[in-house]
Structure formats: structure tokens, C-alpha cells
Coordinates of C-alpha atoms and ligand atoms in Angstrom, one line a residue:
M61 CA 8.2 -3.2 5.0
C62 CA 9.8 -2.9 7.5
G63 CA 9.3 0.2 9.5
I64 CA 12.7 2.6 10.0
V65 CA 12.6 5.7 11.5
G66 CA 16.1 8.9 12.9
Y67 CA 15.9 11.5 14.5
V68 CA 18.7 14.6 15.8
G69 CA 17.3 17.2 17.4
S70 CA 16.8 18.6 21.4
K71 CA 13.9 15.4 22.5
P72 CA 14.8 12.8 24.2
A73 CA 15.2 10.4 20.9
L74 CA 14.1 7.6 22.9
D75 CA 10.2 8.9 23.1
V76 CA 10.8 10.3 19.4
V77 CA 11.7 7.0 17.7
I78 CA 8.9 5.1 20.4
E79 CA 6.3 7.6 19.2
G80 CA 7.8 7.1 14.9
L81 CA 7.4 3.6 15.4
A82 CA 4.0 2.9 16.8
R83 CA 2.3 4.5 13.5
L84 CA 4.6 2.9 11.1
E85 CA 4.6 -1.0 13.0
Y86 CA 1.6 -1.4 9.8
R87 CA 4.9 -2.0 8.2
G88 CA 5.7 -4.8 9.6
Y89 CA 5.9 -6.5 13.4
D90 CA 7.7 -9.3 14.1
S91 CA 10.4 -7.3 16.3
A92 CA 11.4 -4.1 17.0
G93 CA 14.5 -2.0 17.9
V94 CA 15.6 1.5 18.9
A95 CA 19.4 2.1 18.8
I96 CA 20.4 5.3 21.0
L97 CA 23.7 7.8 21.3
A98 CA 23.9 9.1 24.7
D99 CA 27.0 9.3 27.3
G100 CA 29.9 8.8 24.3
G101 CA 28.1 5.6 23.7
L102 CA 25.3 3.7 21.4
A103 CA 22.7 1.7 23.3
T104 CA 20.7 -0.7 21.8
A105 CA 17.2 -1.9 22.5
K106 CA 15.4 -4.9 20.6
R107 CA 12.9 -7.5 20.9
A108 CA 10.7 -9.8 18.9
G109 CA 7.1 -9.8 18.5
K110 CA 5.0 -6.5 18.2
L111 CA 6.6 -2.7 19.8
V112 CA 4.9 -3.7 23.1
N113 CA 7.3 -6.2 23.6
L114 CA 10.1 -3.7 23.5
R115 CA 8.5 -1.1 25.4
Q116 CA 8.2 -4.0 28.1
A117 CA 11.9 -4.5 28.0
L118 CA 12.6 -0.5 27.8
E119 CA 10.7 -0.4 31.2
E120 CA 12.2 -3.1 33.0
E121 CA 15.7 -2.1 31.8
P122 CA 15.0 2.0 30.7
A123 CA 18.1 3.0 27.9
P124 CA 19.8 6.3 28.6
E125 CA 18.7 9.7 28.0
G126 CA 20.1 11.1 24.0
T127 CA 18.6 13.3 21.9
A128 CA 19.6 11.2 18.6
G129 CA 18.6 7.9 17.7
M130 CA 16.7 5.5 15.6
G131 CA 14.6 2.8 15.5
H132 CA 13.0 0.0 13.3
T133 CA 10.2 -2.2 13.0
R134 CA 10.7 -5.5 11.6
W135 CA 8.8 -7.8 8.4
A136 CA 11.5 -10.8 8.3
T137 CA 12.6 -11.0 5.2
H138 CA 17.1 -12.9 6.4
G139 CA 16.0 -15.7 9.3
P140 CA 13.3 -16.2 11.6
P141 CA 11.5 -13.3 13.4
N142 CA 13.6 -13.7 17.1
D143 CA 15.3 -11.0 19.3
R144 CA 18.6 -12.2 17.2
N145 CA 17.6 -10.7 13.6
A146 CA 16.5 -8.3 15.2
H147 CA 17.6 -4.6 14.0
P148 CA 20.0 -2.5 14.8
H149 CA 22.6 -5.0 14.2
V150 CA 26.0 -4.0 15.5
D151 CA 29.2 -3.8 14.4
C152 CA 32.0 -5.8 16.1
S153 CA 33.0 -2.8 18.2
G154 CA 29.5 -2.2 19.2
R155 CA 29.9 1.7 18.5
I156 CA 28.2 1.5 15.3
A157 CA 24.0 0.4 14.6
V158 CA 22.2 -0.3 11.0
I159 CA 19.1 -0.6 10.1
H160 CA 17.4 -1.7 6.8
N161 CA 14.5 -2.2 4.9
G162 CA 14.6 -4.5 1.8
I163 CA 16.6 -7.1 0.5
I164 CA 20.5 -6.9 -0.4
E165 CA 20.9 -9.5 -2.3
N166 CA 24.6 -10.0 -2.4
F167 CA 24.4 -10.5 1.0
A168 CA 25.9 -14.5 1.0
S169 CA 29.5 -13.2 -0.6
L170 CA 29.4 -9.9 1.9
R171 CA 28.7 -12.6 4.7
A172 CA 31.5 -14.2 3.5
E173 CA 34.4 -11.8 3.0
L174 CA 33.4 -10.5 6.4
A175 CA 33.8 -13.8 8.1
E176 CA 37.2 -14.5 6.0
R177 CA 38.3 -11.1 7.7
G178 CA 38.2 -11.8 11.0
H179 CA 34.4 -10.7 11.5
T180 CA 31.7 -12.3 13.6
L181 CA 28.3 -11.5 12.8
S182 CA 25.5 -13.0 14.9
S183 CA 22.6 -12.3 13.0
D184 CA 21.6 -14.5 10.0
T185 CA 20.4 -11.3 8.6
D186 CA 21.9 -9.2 5.6
T187 CA 21.7 -6.4 7.0
E188 CA 24.5 -6.8 9.8
A189 CA 27.1 -6.7 6.4
V190 CA 27.0 -3.6 5.8
A191 CA 27.3 -2.7 10.0
H192 CA 30.8 -4.7 9.5
L193 CA 31.2 -2.9 6.2
L194 CA 31.0 0.2 8.4
E195 CA 33.1 -0.5 10.8
E196 CA 35.7 -0.8 7.9
E197 CA 35.4 2.1 6.1
L198 CA 35.5 4.1 9.0
R199 CA 38.6 2.6 9.6
E200 CA 39.8 4.6 6.0
V201 CA 37.8 7.3 6.0
G202 CA 36.7 8.4 9.8
A203 CA 33.2 9.9 8.7
L204 CA 29.9 8.0 8.4
T205 CA 28.7 9.6 6.1
E206 CA 31.1 8.9 3.8
A207 CA 31.4 5.4 4.9
M208 CA 27.9 4.5 4.1
R209 CA 28.4 5.8 0.4
R210 CA 31.0 3.6 -0.1
V211 CA 29.7 0.9 1.4
C212 CA 26.3 1.5 -0.4
R213 CA 28.2 1.4 -3.9
R214 CA 29.1 -2.0 -2.6
L215 CA 25.4 -3.6 -2.2
E216 CA 22.8 -4.9 -5.1
G217 CA 19.8 -4.9 -4.1
A218 CA 17.0 -2.8 -2.7
F219 CA 17.9 -0.5 0.8
T220 CA 17.2 2.3 2.5
L221 CA 19.5 1.6 5.4
V222 CA 20.1 4.3 8.5
A223 CA 23.1 4.1 10.9
V224 CA 24.4 5.7 13.4
Y225 CA 28.1 5.8 14.9
A226 CA 29.0 6.6 19.3
D227 CA 32.2 8.1 17.6
D228 CA 29.9 10.6 15.6
P229 CA 27.1 11.4 18.2
D230 CA 25.7 14.3 16.6
V231 CA 24.6 12.7 13.2
V232 CA 22.5 10.5 12.0
V233 CA 23.0 8.6 8.0
G234 CA 20.2 7.9 6.3
A235 CA 20.8 6.5 2.7
R236 CA 18.3 5.3 0.1
R237 CA 18.2 2.8 -3.3
N238 CA 14.6 1.0 -4.3
S239 CA 13.5 1.5 -0.4
P240 CA 11.3 4.6 1.3
L241 CA 13.1 7.3 3.3
V242 CA 11.7 10.8 3.6
V243 CA 13.2 13.4 5.6
G244 CA 11.5 15.6 8.3
V245 CA 13.1 18.9 8.7
G246 CA 12.3 20.4 12.0
D247 CA 13.2 23.4 13.8
G248 CA 16.1 22.2 15.5
E249 CA 15.4 18.6 14.7
N250 CA 15.1 16.7 11.9
F251 CA 13.6 12.5 11.4
L252 CA 13.8 10.0 8.4
A253 CA 11.4 7.7 8.1
S254 CA 10.2 5.3 5.8
D255 CA 6.6 7.1 5.9
V256 CA 6.3 10.9 6.9
A257 CA 3.3 9.1 9.8
A258 CA 6.7 9.2 12.1
F259 CA 7.2 12.7 11.9
I260 CA 4.0 14.5 11.5
A261 CA 3.5 14.9 15.0
H262 CA 6.5 17.3 15.5
T263 CA 6.4 18.2 11.3
R264 CA 4.8 18.8 8.2
D265 CA 7.5 19.4 5.9
A266 CA 9.3 16.4 4.5
I267 CA 11.8 16.4 2.2
E268 CA 11.4 13.7 -0.7
L269 CA 14.8 11.2 -1.3
G270 CA 15.1 10.1 -4.7
Q271 CA 17.2 6.9 -5.9
D272 CA 21.0 6.2 -5.1
Q273 CA 21.3 9.0 -2.4
V274 CA 22.8 8.8 0.9
V275 CA 21.0 11.8 3.2
E276 CA 23.1 13.2 7.5
L277 CA 21.0 14.7 9.5
R278 CA 22.3 16.5 12.0
R279 CA 20.1 19.0 14.2
E280 CA 20.8 22.1 12.3
G281 CA 21.0 20.4 8.7
V282 CA 20.5 18.1 6.3
T283 CA 22.5 17.4 3.5
V284 CA 21.6 14.9 0.5
T285 CA 23.6 13.6 -1.8
D286 CA 24.6 10.7 -4.7
F287 CA 26.2 7.7 -3.6
D288 CA 29.6 9.5 -5.4
G289 CA 29.1 12.1 -2.9
K290 CA 28.1 15.2 -5.6
P291 CA 25.0 17.1 -3.9
A292 CA 21.5 16.2 -4.8
E293 CA 18.1 17.6 -5.7
V294 CA 15.2 16.6 -3.8
R295 CA 12.4 17.8 -4.2
E296 CA 10.9 19.7 -0.7
Y297 CA 6.8 19.5 -0.3
H298 CA 4.3 20.2 3.0
V299 CA 2.5 17.6 3.9
D300 CA -1.8 17.8 3.7
W301 CA -3.3 16.0 6.5
D302 CA -2.1 16.6 10.4
V303 CA -1.4 13.8 12.9
T304 CA -5.4 13.3 13.9
A305 CA -5.7 11.4 10.7
A306 CA -3.0 8.8 11.6
E307 CA -4.8 8.5 14.7
K308 CA -7.5 6.0 15.6
G309 CA -9.7 9.7 16.6
G310 CA -12.0 7.0 18.9
Y311 CA -12.0 3.7 16.8
D312 CA -11.1 0.6 18.4
Y313 CA -9.4 -0.3 14.8
F314 CA -7.7 2.3 12.2
M315 CA -9.7 -0.3 9.8
L316 CA -12.7 0.7 11.7
K317 CA -11.9 4.4 11.0
E318 CA -10.8 3.9 7.6
I319 CA -14.4 2.0 6.3
A320 CA -16.0 4.8 8.0
E321 CA -14.2 7.7 5.9
Q322 CA -14.6 6.6 3.2
P323 CA -17.0 9.2 2.4
R324 CA -15.2 11.6 3.1
A325 CA -12.1 9.8 1.5
V326 CA -14.3 9.8 -2.5
A327 CA -15.2 13.1 -1.6
D328 CA -11.7 14.8 -1.6
T329 CA -10.5 12.3 -4.2
L330 CA -13.2 14.2 -7.1
L331 CA -12.4 17.6 -5.2
G332 CA -11.1 20.4 -8.5
R333 CA -11.2 18.2 -10.9
I334 CA -13.7 20.0 -12.9
G335 CA -11.8 23.2 -14.7
T336 CA -14.5 26.3 -15.6
D337 CA -15.2 24.6 -18.4
G338 CA -17.3 22.2 -17.4
R339 CA -14.0 20.1 -18.4
L340 CA -12.7 17.3 -16.4
S341 CA -9.0 18.4 -15.4
L342 CA -6.0 15.9 -13.9
D343 CA -3.2 16.7 -11.7
E344 CA -0.1 15.8 -12.5
M345 CA -0.5 14.6 -15.8
R346 CA 2.1 15.7 -17.2
I347 CA 1.2 13.1 -20.1
S348 CA -0.5 15.9 -23.2
D349 CA -3.8 15.3 -24.5
E350 CA -2.0 14.6 -28.5
Q351 CA -0.1 11.9 -26.4
L352 CA -3.4 10.1 -24.9
R353 CA -5.1 10.5 -28.5
E354 CA -2.4 7.8 -29.8
I355 CA -2.3 5.9 -27.3
D356 CA -3.6 2.5 -28.4
K357 CA -3.5 -0.2 -26.0
I358 CA -4.0 0.3 -22.0
I359 CA -2.0 -2.0 -19.5
I360 CA -3.4 -1.6 -15.9
I361 CA -0.3 -3.0 -13.1
A362 CA -1.0 -3.6 -9.8
A363 CA -0.9 -6.0 -7.3
G364 CA -3.5 -7.2 -4.2
T365 CA -6.6 -5.4 -3.5
S366 CA -5.1 -2.6 -6.5
Y367 CA -5.4 -5.1 -8.5
H368 CA -8.3 -5.2 -8.4
A369 CA -9.1 -1.3 -9.0
G370 CA -7.8 -2.2 -12.0
L371 CA -9.4 -4.9 -12.8
I372 CA -12.4 -2.6 -12.8
A373 CA -11.0 0.1 -14.5
K374 CA -10.5 -2.5 -17.4
Y375 CA -14.8 -2.1 -17.7
A376 CA -14.6 1.8 -17.4
I377 CA -11.7 1.9 -19.9
E378 CA -13.6 0.0 -22.3
H379 CA -17.0 0.9 -22.3
W380 CA -16.3 4.9 -22.0
A381 CA -12.9 5.6 -23.7
G382 CA -13.1 2.5 -26.1
V383 CA -9.0 1.6 -26.4
P384 CA -8.1 -2.2 -25.8
C385 CA -6.8 -2.5 -22.0
E386 CA -5.6 -5.6 -20.7
V387 CA -4.6 -5.7 -16.3
E388 CA -2.1 -7.4 -15.0
L389 CA -0.8 -8.4 -11.5
A390 CA 2.8 -6.6 -11.4
S391 CA 4.4 -9.7 -10.0
E392 CA 4.0 -11.2 -13.5
F393 CA 4.7 -8.7 -16.1
R394 CA 8.4 -8.0 -16.5
Y395 CA 8.8 -12.4 -17.0
R396 CA 6.5 -12.3 -19.9
D397 CA 7.6 -10.4 -22.9
P398 CA 4.1 -8.0 -22.8
I399 CA 4.1 -5.8 -26.0
L400 CA 4.7 -2.1 -25.4
T401 CA 5.4 0.5 -27.8
R402 CA 5.6 4.1 -27.7
T403 CA 1.5 4.6 -28.4
T404 CA 1.3 1.7 -25.6
L405 CA -0.2 3.7 -21.8
V406 CA 0.8 1.5 -18.5
V407 CA -1.3 2.9 -15.2
A408 CA 0.6 1.8 -12.8
I409 CA -2.2 1.4 -9.4
S410 CA -0.5 1.5 -6.0
Q411 CA -1.6 2.8 -2.5
S412 CA 1.7 3.3 -1.2
G413 CA 4.1 3.5 -4.4
E414 CA 6.1 1.4 -2.6
S415 CA 5.6 -1.5 -3.9
M416 CA 7.9 -3.4 -6.0
D417 CA 6.7 -5.4 -8.1
T418 CA 5.1 -2.9 -9.2
L419 CA 7.8 -0.6 -9.6
M420 CA 10.4 -2.7 -11.4
A421 CA 7.0 -3.6 -13.5
V422 CA 7.0 0.3 -14.1
R423 CA 10.8 0.6 -14.9
H424 CA 10.2 -2.0 -17.3
A425 CA 7.7 -0.4 -19.2
R426 CA 9.5 3.1 -19.2
E427 CA 12.3 0.8 -19.9
Q428 CA 10.2 -0.6 -23.9
H429 CA 9.0 3.4 -23.7
A430 CA 5.6 3.0 -23.3
R431 CA 4.1 6.1 -21.5
V432 CA 3.4 5.2 -17.5
L433 CA 0.5 6.8 -15.6
G434 CA 0.8 6.0 -12.2
V435 CA -2.4 6.4 -9.4
C436 CA -1.2 6.7 -5.7
N437 CA -2.2 8.0 -2.6
V438 CA 1.4 8.5 -0.3
N439 CA 2.9 12.0 -2.0
G440 CA 6.8 11.5 -2.1
S441 CA 6.5 7.7 -2.6
T442 CA 8.7 6.2 -5.3
L443 CA 6.0 5.5 -8.0
P444 CA 4.9 9.4 -8.5
R445 CA 8.2 9.3 -9.7
E446 CA 9.0 7.3 -11.8
C447 CA 5.8 7.7 -14.4
D448 CA 5.6 10.1 -16.4
G449 CA 1.9 11.5 -14.7
V450 CA 1.1 11.0 -12.0
L451 CA -3.2 10.4 -10.4
Y452 CA -3.1 11.2 -6.6
T453 CA -5.8 9.9 -4.9
H454 CA -6.4 12.0 -2.0
A455 CA -7.5 9.0 0.6
G456 CA -4.8 10.0 3.8
P457 CA -3.0 7.6 5.5
E458 CA -4.5 4.4 5.3
I459 CA -2.6 2.8 8.8
G460 CA -4.8 -1.0 8.5
V461 CA -3.0 -2.8 6.3
A462 CA -5.8 -4.0 4.8
A463 CA -6.9 -1.6 2.3
T464 CA -10.3 0.3 2.7
K465 CA -10.4 3.4 1.9
T466 CA -7.5 3.7 -0.1
F467 CA -9.5 0.7 -2.9
L468 CA -12.4 3.4 -3.3
T469 CA -10.4 6.5 -3.9
Q470 CA -8.1 3.9 -6.2
L471 CA -11.6 3.4 -8.1
V472 CA -13.1 6.9 -8.4
A473 CA -9.3 7.5 -9.3
V474 CA -9.4 5.0 -12.9
Y475 CA -13.0 6.3 -13.3
L476 CA -11.8 9.9 -14.4
I477 CA -8.6 7.6 -15.8
A478 CA -11.2 6.9 -18.4
L479 CA -13.2 9.4 -18.5
Y480 CA -10.8 11.6 -19.2
L481 CA -9.8 9.7 -22.1
A482 CA -13.1 9.4 -23.3
Q483 CA -12.9 13.2 -23.4
V484 CA -9.4 13.8 -25.1
R485 CA -10.1 10.7 -27.5
G486 CA -13.8 12.1 -27.9
T487 CA -15.7 8.9 -27.3
K488 CA -17.7 10.5 -25.2
W489 CA -19.4 14.1 -25.3
G490 CA -18.3 17.1 -23.1
D491 CA -21.7 16.9 -21.3
E492 CA -21.9 12.6 -21.4
V493 CA -18.9 13.5 -19.3
F494 CA -19.5 15.9 -17.2
A495 CA -23.1 14.1 -16.1
M496 CA -20.8 11.2 -14.9
V497 CA -18.5 13.3 -12.3
Q498 CA -21.9 14.7 -11.6
L499 CA -22.9 11.0 -11.1
L500 CA -19.8 10.3 -9.1
A501 CA -20.4 13.0 -6.7
T502 CA -23.2 11.8 -6.0
M503 CA -21.6 8.6 -4.8
P504 CA -20.2 9.8 -1.3
E505 CA -23.8 10.0 0.2
K506 CA -24.4 6.6 -1.4
V507 CA -21.9 5.1 0.2
E508 CA -22.2 6.8 3.3
K509 CA -25.7 5.5 3.2
V510 CA -24.5 2.0 2.9
L511 CA -22.4 2.1 6.2
E512 CA -25.7 3.4 7.7
T513 CA -27.3 -0.7 7.8
M514 CA -24.7 -2.4 8.2
D515 CA -25.8 -3.7 11.9
P516 CA -26.9 -6.8 10.1
V517 CA -23.9 -7.1 7.6
R518 CA -22.1 -7.2 11.4
E519 CA -24.8 -10.0 12.7
L520 CA -23.7 -12.0 9.7
A521 CA -20.5 -11.7 10.3
R522 CA -20.0 -13.0 13.8
S523 CA -22.9 -16.1 13.2
L524 CA -20.8 -17.1 10.5
A525 CA -17.2 -16.7 12.6
D526 CA -16.9 -20.9 13.2
E527 CA -17.7 -21.0 9.2
H528 CA -14.3 -22.7 6.9
C529 CA -15.3 -21.3 4.0
V530 CA -17.0 -18.7 2.7
L531 CA -16.7 -18.3 -1.3
F532 CA -17.6 -15.1 -3.2
L533 CA -19.4 -14.6 -6.4
G534 CA -19.6 -12.1 -9.8
R535 CA -21.0 -11.2 -12.5
H536 CA -19.3 -8.0 -14.8
V537 CA -17.6 -5.8 -12.1
G538 CA -19.0 -7.7 -9.9
F539 CA -16.7 -10.5 -10.2
P540 CA -13.5 -8.1 -9.0
V541 CA -15.9 -7.3 -5.6
A542 CA -16.9 -10.8 -5.3
L543 CA -12.1 -11.2 -5.4
E544 CA -11.9 -8.3 -3.1
G545 CA -14.9 -9.3 -0.5
A546 CA -12.6 -12.7 -0.5
L547 CA -9.3 -11.2 -0.2
K548 CA -10.2 -9.3 3.1
L549 CA -11.5 -12.4 4.4
K550 CA -8.3 -13.8 3.5
E551 CA -6.1 -11.4 5.2
L552 CA -8.4 -10.7 8.4
A553 CA -10.4 -13.6 9.4
Y554 CA -7.4 -16.4 7.9
M555 CA -10.4 -18.6 6.6
H556 CA -10.4 -19.8 3.2
A557 CA -12.5 -17.2 0.6
E558 CA -12.9 -17.7 -2.7
G559 CA -14.2 -14.9 -5.7
F560 CA -15.5 -16.7 -8.7
A561 CA -16.7 -15.6 -11.9
A562 CA -20.4 -16.3 -10.8
G563 CA -20.4 -17.9 -15.3
E564 CA -17.3 -19.9 -14.1
L565 CA -19.1 -21.8 -11.5
K566 CA -21.0 -24.3 -13.2
H567 CA -17.4 -25.0 -14.8
G568 CA -15.9 -26.2 -11.6
P569 CA -16.5 -24.7 -8.8
I570 CA -20.0 -25.2 -8.0
A571 CA -18.3 -28.8 -7.6
L572 CA -17.5 -27.1 -3.6
I573 CA -21.5 -26.0 -2.5
E574 CA -21.9 -28.3 0.0
D575 CA -24.9 -28.1 2.6
G576 CA -24.8 -24.6 4.5
L577 CA -21.8 -22.8 2.7
P578 CA -22.1 -19.2 2.5
V579 CA -22.2 -17.8 -0.4
V580 CA -21.7 -14.1 -0.8
V581 CA -23.6 -13.2 -4.4
V582 CA -23.1 -9.6 -5.8
V583 CA -26.1 -8.9 -7.9
P584 CA -25.8 -6.7 -10.3
P585 CA -27.8 -3.5 -11.0
R586 CA -31.2 -4.6 -12.7
A587 CA -31.0 -2.2 -15.3
R588 CA -28.9 -4.7 -17.1
A589 CA -30.8 -7.1 -17.3
V590 CA -28.9 -9.8 -19.3
L591 CA -26.7 -9.7 -16.3
H592 CA -29.3 -9.0 -13.5
D593 CA -30.5 -12.3 -14.5
K594 CA -28.2 -14.8 -15.6
I595 CA -27.2 -13.9 -12.0
V596 CA -29.9 -14.3 -10.2
S597 CA -29.7 -17.8 -12.0
N598 CA -26.6 -18.5 -10.5
I599 CA -28.1 -17.9 -6.8
Q600 CA -30.4 -20.5 -7.5
E601 CA -28.2 -22.9 -8.9
I602 CA -26.4 -22.7 -5.8
R603 CA -29.1 -22.6 -3.4
A604 CA -30.7 -26.0 -5.1
R605 CA -27.5 -27.6 -3.6
G606 CA -27.6 -26.3 -0.6
A607 CA -25.8 -22.8 -0.3
R608 CA -26.7 -20.5 2.9
T609 CA -27.1 -17.6 0.1
I610 CA -26.4 -14.1 0.9
V611 CA -27.6 -11.7 -1.6
I612 CA -25.9 -7.8 -2.2
A613 CA -28.2 -5.9 -4.1
E614 CA -29.6 -2.3 -4.9
D615 CA -32.4 -1.4 -3.7
G616 CA -35.7 -2.0 -4.7
D617 CA -34.5 -5.6 -6.4
D618 CA -36.9 -7.8 -5.1
S619 CA -35.8 -10.2 -8.0
V620 CA -33.7 -11.7 -5.5
E621 CA -35.9 -12.3 -2.2
P622 CA -36.9 -16.0 -3.1
Y623 CA -33.2 -17.6 -3.3
S624 CA -31.7 -15.1 -0.5
D625 CA -31.0 -16.2 3.2
M626 CA -29.9 -12.8 3.4
V627 CA -30.2 -9.4 1.4
I628 CA -27.8 -7.1 1.5
R629 CA -29.3 -3.4 -0.3
V630 CA -26.8 -0.3 -1.6
P631 CA -28.2 2.0 -3.5
A632 CA -29.4 2.0 -6.9
V633 CA -26.3 3.5 -9.0
P634 CA -25.3 2.5 -12.4
T635 CA -23.9 -0.5 -12.9
L636 CA -19.9 0.6 -13.1
L637 CA -20.0 2.4 -10.4
Q638 CA -21.4 -0.1 -8.3
P639 CA -18.4 -1.7 -6.4
L640 CA -17.5 2.1 -4.7
V641 CA -21.1 0.9 -2.7
A642 CA -20.9 -2.9 -3.0
T643 CA -17.4 -3.2 -1.7
V644 CA -18.4 -2.1 1.4
P645 CA -20.6 -4.6 3.3
L646 CA -17.7 -6.5 2.1
Q647 CA -15.4 -4.8 4.0
V648 CA -17.7 -4.5 7.2
F649 CA -18.6 -8.0 7.1
S650 CA -14.5 -9.4 7.0
C651 CA -13.7 -6.9 9.9
E652 CA -16.3 -7.8 12.2
L653 CA -15.9 -11.6 11.5
A654 CA -11.7 -11.2 12.3
T655 CA -12.9 -9.1 15.3
A656 CA -14.8 -11.9 16.2
K657 CA -12.3 -14.4 15.9
G658 CA -10.1 -12.7 18.2
H659 CA -7.3 -11.0 15.3
D660 CA -6.3 -8.1 15.7
V661 CA -7.3 -6.6 12.1
D662 CA -4.8 -4.1 11.8
Q663 CA -2.0 -6.0 11.8
P664 CA -3.3 -9.1 10.1
R665 CA -0.4 -12.0 10.5
N666 CA 2.8 -12.6 8.2
L667 CA 1.9 -9.2 6.6
A668 CA 2.8 -5.7 6.0
K669 CA 1.5 -3.3 4.3
S670 CA 4.0 -2.1 2.3
V671 CA 5.9 -4.7 -0.1
T672 CA 9.1 -3.5 -0.7
V673 CA 10.5 -6.6 -1.5
E674 CA 9.5 -9.0 -4.8
Ligands
F6R1758 C1 -4.9 -5.6 0.7 C2 -3.8 -5.0 0.6 C3 -2.9 -5.7 -0.3 C4 -2.6 -4.3 -1.4 C5 -0.5 -4.6 -2.4 C6 -0.5 -3.5 -2.8 O1 -5.7 -5.7 1.8 O2 -4.0 -4.1 0.6 O3 -2.9 -6.9 -1.1 O4 -3.6 -3.7 -2.1 O5 0.0 -5.2 -1.2 O6 -0.3 -2.9 -2.2 P1 0.5 -1.5 -3.1 O7 -1.1 -0.8 -3.6 O8 -0.1 -0.3 -1.6 O9 0.8 -1.0 -4.6

């Protein structure tokens, strides 16, 4: 939520910052703004709405040329998304500018104090308080970096802050607590951003900042300290993807590109997991086999699509590894009294590694001495640093707001965790684990096959563009797939969509069925005869009540034909792995339907990719 870019170097800062904002717009698109240090002064420009509005404003009234500056793309929290509340915010003199991601929880008292001391606040935001606090501190200490440290010590809540000061024109200062900020290290130029995508066209060398750190960015180097000014330890890393991964590559939308990339993403996430001895090995596990053998309960915490991956993980973990497993929404977890001990393993799944609900749940779990394993797609994000171990998904950057390829790779990751636990705990023989990993290795080609047969799904989606509601049904791992299908349709097409466990149908939801209502049903493989036959009965029940049945079934399953208005075929795979193929048509379906309605599928309304506030 909110994208931040800072730059000091020799290139025109405005170009670098605008290019960075374009790559970060997925984080929020309620407004955009820039501040450039030039000619001994500070120039700012900001506009409500998407970045295009700011670009247009800058064409009409160009900003002066400078080689240091910063930019912001906003997901509104405090105050409506208008020009006035757009970042940057400036102090009374107009010589200090601040941009911010997060929520400053004590903003009301700070604003009141500042107003009492005679400051004029001209927005509704929490951020503006920081500009005025810096103004006061700068009067005392003169240097922006020290002023920032002093201000940060007074703030409560979550924040990434970046500030510039006209009297210190070669410096950009950043600070972080609970919100993301990475440094890009260039040659005679340095960058700050919420995500490496913002500077990947310039450098792939990055520095991960820790909690409560302040960074001073100059052309010749970067200095990182804690909020008290003590030198801080940081982690340097090299980004393993390049700028082409963060571009549309000829597709109309990132989402289309990311759906198409799924076979490769699945293959990359599997890469290098089998050692020369034929045993599964997981990178950065950092939890010993002995500790894993002691685990007597697993709790998975996640949000949104990642939560759906968690629901599927439960089936795999309990089936293969025989460990009791619960799945919980991260936002609910710490508000009850979860029973956690040293023998509880918490698995936190987050694509971005920055979802605040998930991070807070992880902290809570660690305070209760549980071991925490993260599943994450973003190197350098907060989650891996806060967990005992991490399993990275190698999906590459996902820029479309709706999760697609990262969902499939999360599934691969949780299957690997389940199989690893089975291997370590001896609930499956080594050759059984190896056989399942071999099967997983065939999944990229199966996903590819699904992608090749999507034309009828697109046609169906276009024909349903004027519907008001679509239901999704599934059983076993097909149930989370149904939930995921419904979530994709809600967030992209803004349609009422619900996912149900098919067995629950007769306990209420069947009352929703009326003539012509489209219902998508995920049918388990025939090999699971009991599940399969039950869902075929469910299809008959809803069809008898007028539903238009759209059925996802494996190749060769003719039993569904008589009761289906349309059958979408997916390759036959073992039941537990079916979500990898069954989810793909649902992604294509919602993407096409939303596009037919004229929606921007990369930037759905009201959403942002990383939910960095609770
Ligand atoms: C839906 C979607 C969201 C995220 C959720 C968690 O398409 O993308 O529901 O899955 O916000 O995000 P992460 O995985 O980054 O914690």
C-alpha cells in the first residue's frame, strides 16, 4: 500500500522517479506526487487519480531539472483521495517534503500539538504531521538525517518515510518501521523504494533495511543507522530477475502475462529441491529436522489468496505428514487466544512478505515461542527476516494486483513443506516422497496444457459479462479452489461471487439457485470415487433448480456431461495436486470477464497489492 521512490545521482531525478512510480503503481493508485530538489529550492507536483494525471500535469507545467528527488503513489488511509491529501506533504516553509506509507497511530495528538504551536496543516493526513515535526527538529539540529531520527522516535504505528530538504540538496533520507523500504545501490547513484521493481532498470544490487532504521542516501554512498544514530547491520543482496520481468512484454495486462508465466513459475519453484541423494531439501529452512520431528500441531496463517493456498496446504500436510493442521486468517489470529507452544509450527504464507496482518500474527506466534516458517515470494521483504525459516516461491515479480502465478507457486511450496515433513518424520518412505516430487515436476506441462485450451473459457466469460452473480462449488481441495475463483471474480469484475463447499449447499446456499444462475463446479478426480460421485449429485441438484452448470472436470470424465451446460477440461492429476490445474481456468475466466466489462484488471478499484496496514 502506497509506493515510494527516492533517488540521488546524476540522471534527471524526475524521469527516474516517474519511471519508478509507474512500476509501483500496483501498490496504490489514488494519487501520485513528486518532489524534486533543484536550483536551491524544492519543487512539488501532485494529482489525485492514477499516475497518468500527474504526468499530464507535469507536461502542462514542467518541474525544474534536478538530480535528487522522490515520488509517491497513494492508497488512501487518512483523508479522501484528492489533490490536497496527495503526497508529498510539506512543512510551513515549503522547504521540507515528506512521503509516507503506513499509518501513524498517534497522528491526532501530534497534529493537535503542532496546530497549537502555530503550524498550518493543510491536509487531512497523518503524514503531514511529520513534515512539521521535521521542521521543528531541523531548527535545532540542522541536518535532515538526525531530524528524521528524532521524529521517528516520537511516532507510533507503521511507517516508511522519505524526506528531502531544500537546504540539503544532495541528500534523500528514508526511515522504516513495519513498512517496506529497500535501497538500490548504483554506480554514482542510489535509490530508495518500497520494492526493487522501482529501480531494477538501473541496478540489481539491493540492501534490505531492518526495523527501526534510518538511511541517508547520497550520490557517493548510503549510511544506515538505528533511530538512535548507532550504525546498523544490513543485508546486501542481488536481485535474481531483471527489468523484463517487470514489464508487460507485449501483453495488454500484467495479469495476462502472469497467468501465462505459470508453467515457468511452477518449474522455478521446484528447481533444486531434490538433492543428489534423492532427498528433498528446502532452502533457508533454518528449522532443524529434530525440531520438525517434535512438532505436534501446525497453524497456517495468511490472508486472501494466500489463505486459500493455506486451506489447500492443510489437506496435504495432514495426508502426507500426519500432523494436525489448522488454517486461520491472519487478521483474526492474534485477537483470539491461539494455543501455541514450542512444539507448534506456524506457517505464514505471504506473497509480498509485507501484509501487516500476517506480520503481526507472526510476531504474536513468536512471542508465544512457536516456531515460524514463512512462505514468501519477495526476497528482501519483512516476513523472511521475522521467521525462523523461509521457503521462497520463485514466481518472479507479480505486478497485477490479483494474485495468479504466486498462488500456484505457493501451492508448490506448501506441497514441498508437507512432503518434507513426511520425509523428516518418516510418515512416507523416501521413494514415496520422491515419486510425488516427480509428479509435481510434471505439473508445469499440465498447466501449460490448460492454458492452451482456454478459448472456450474466454468466450464463456464474455457471454456472462452482464450477469450479477456467479457461484463456485467444490469439495475437498476443490473447495478452496472455489473460494479462489469467487475472490478473483469479486476483485476484478466487481460482481457478487461466492464460493461454497458443495456439501454445505443443502444447508442454506441452495436457496440462492434460480433459473439461469451460473454455477461453476470443481469436480474431483474420478479416482476419489466418493467425493466425485457426491459432487456429481450436487450438480444434478442445482441443475434441477435451474442453475447453469459450468463444470471443471478431468479429461475423460464423461459422467458430468449429461448435467453440464459446459465442461472445462483439465488434465488428470492426483486429487491433492488438482488445484494447480483447476485454478487456471478460473483466473482466465475472471480476467476475461472483467476485461469485457471494461475494467483495468491490473489495478482493480479500491485495492492495492500489498496490504501494509491492518
Ligand atoms: C487476491 C490477492 C490478495 C492477497 C492478500 C495477501 O488476488 O492478491 O487477496 O492474496 O492481500 O497478500 P500477501 O500474499 O502478499 O500477504
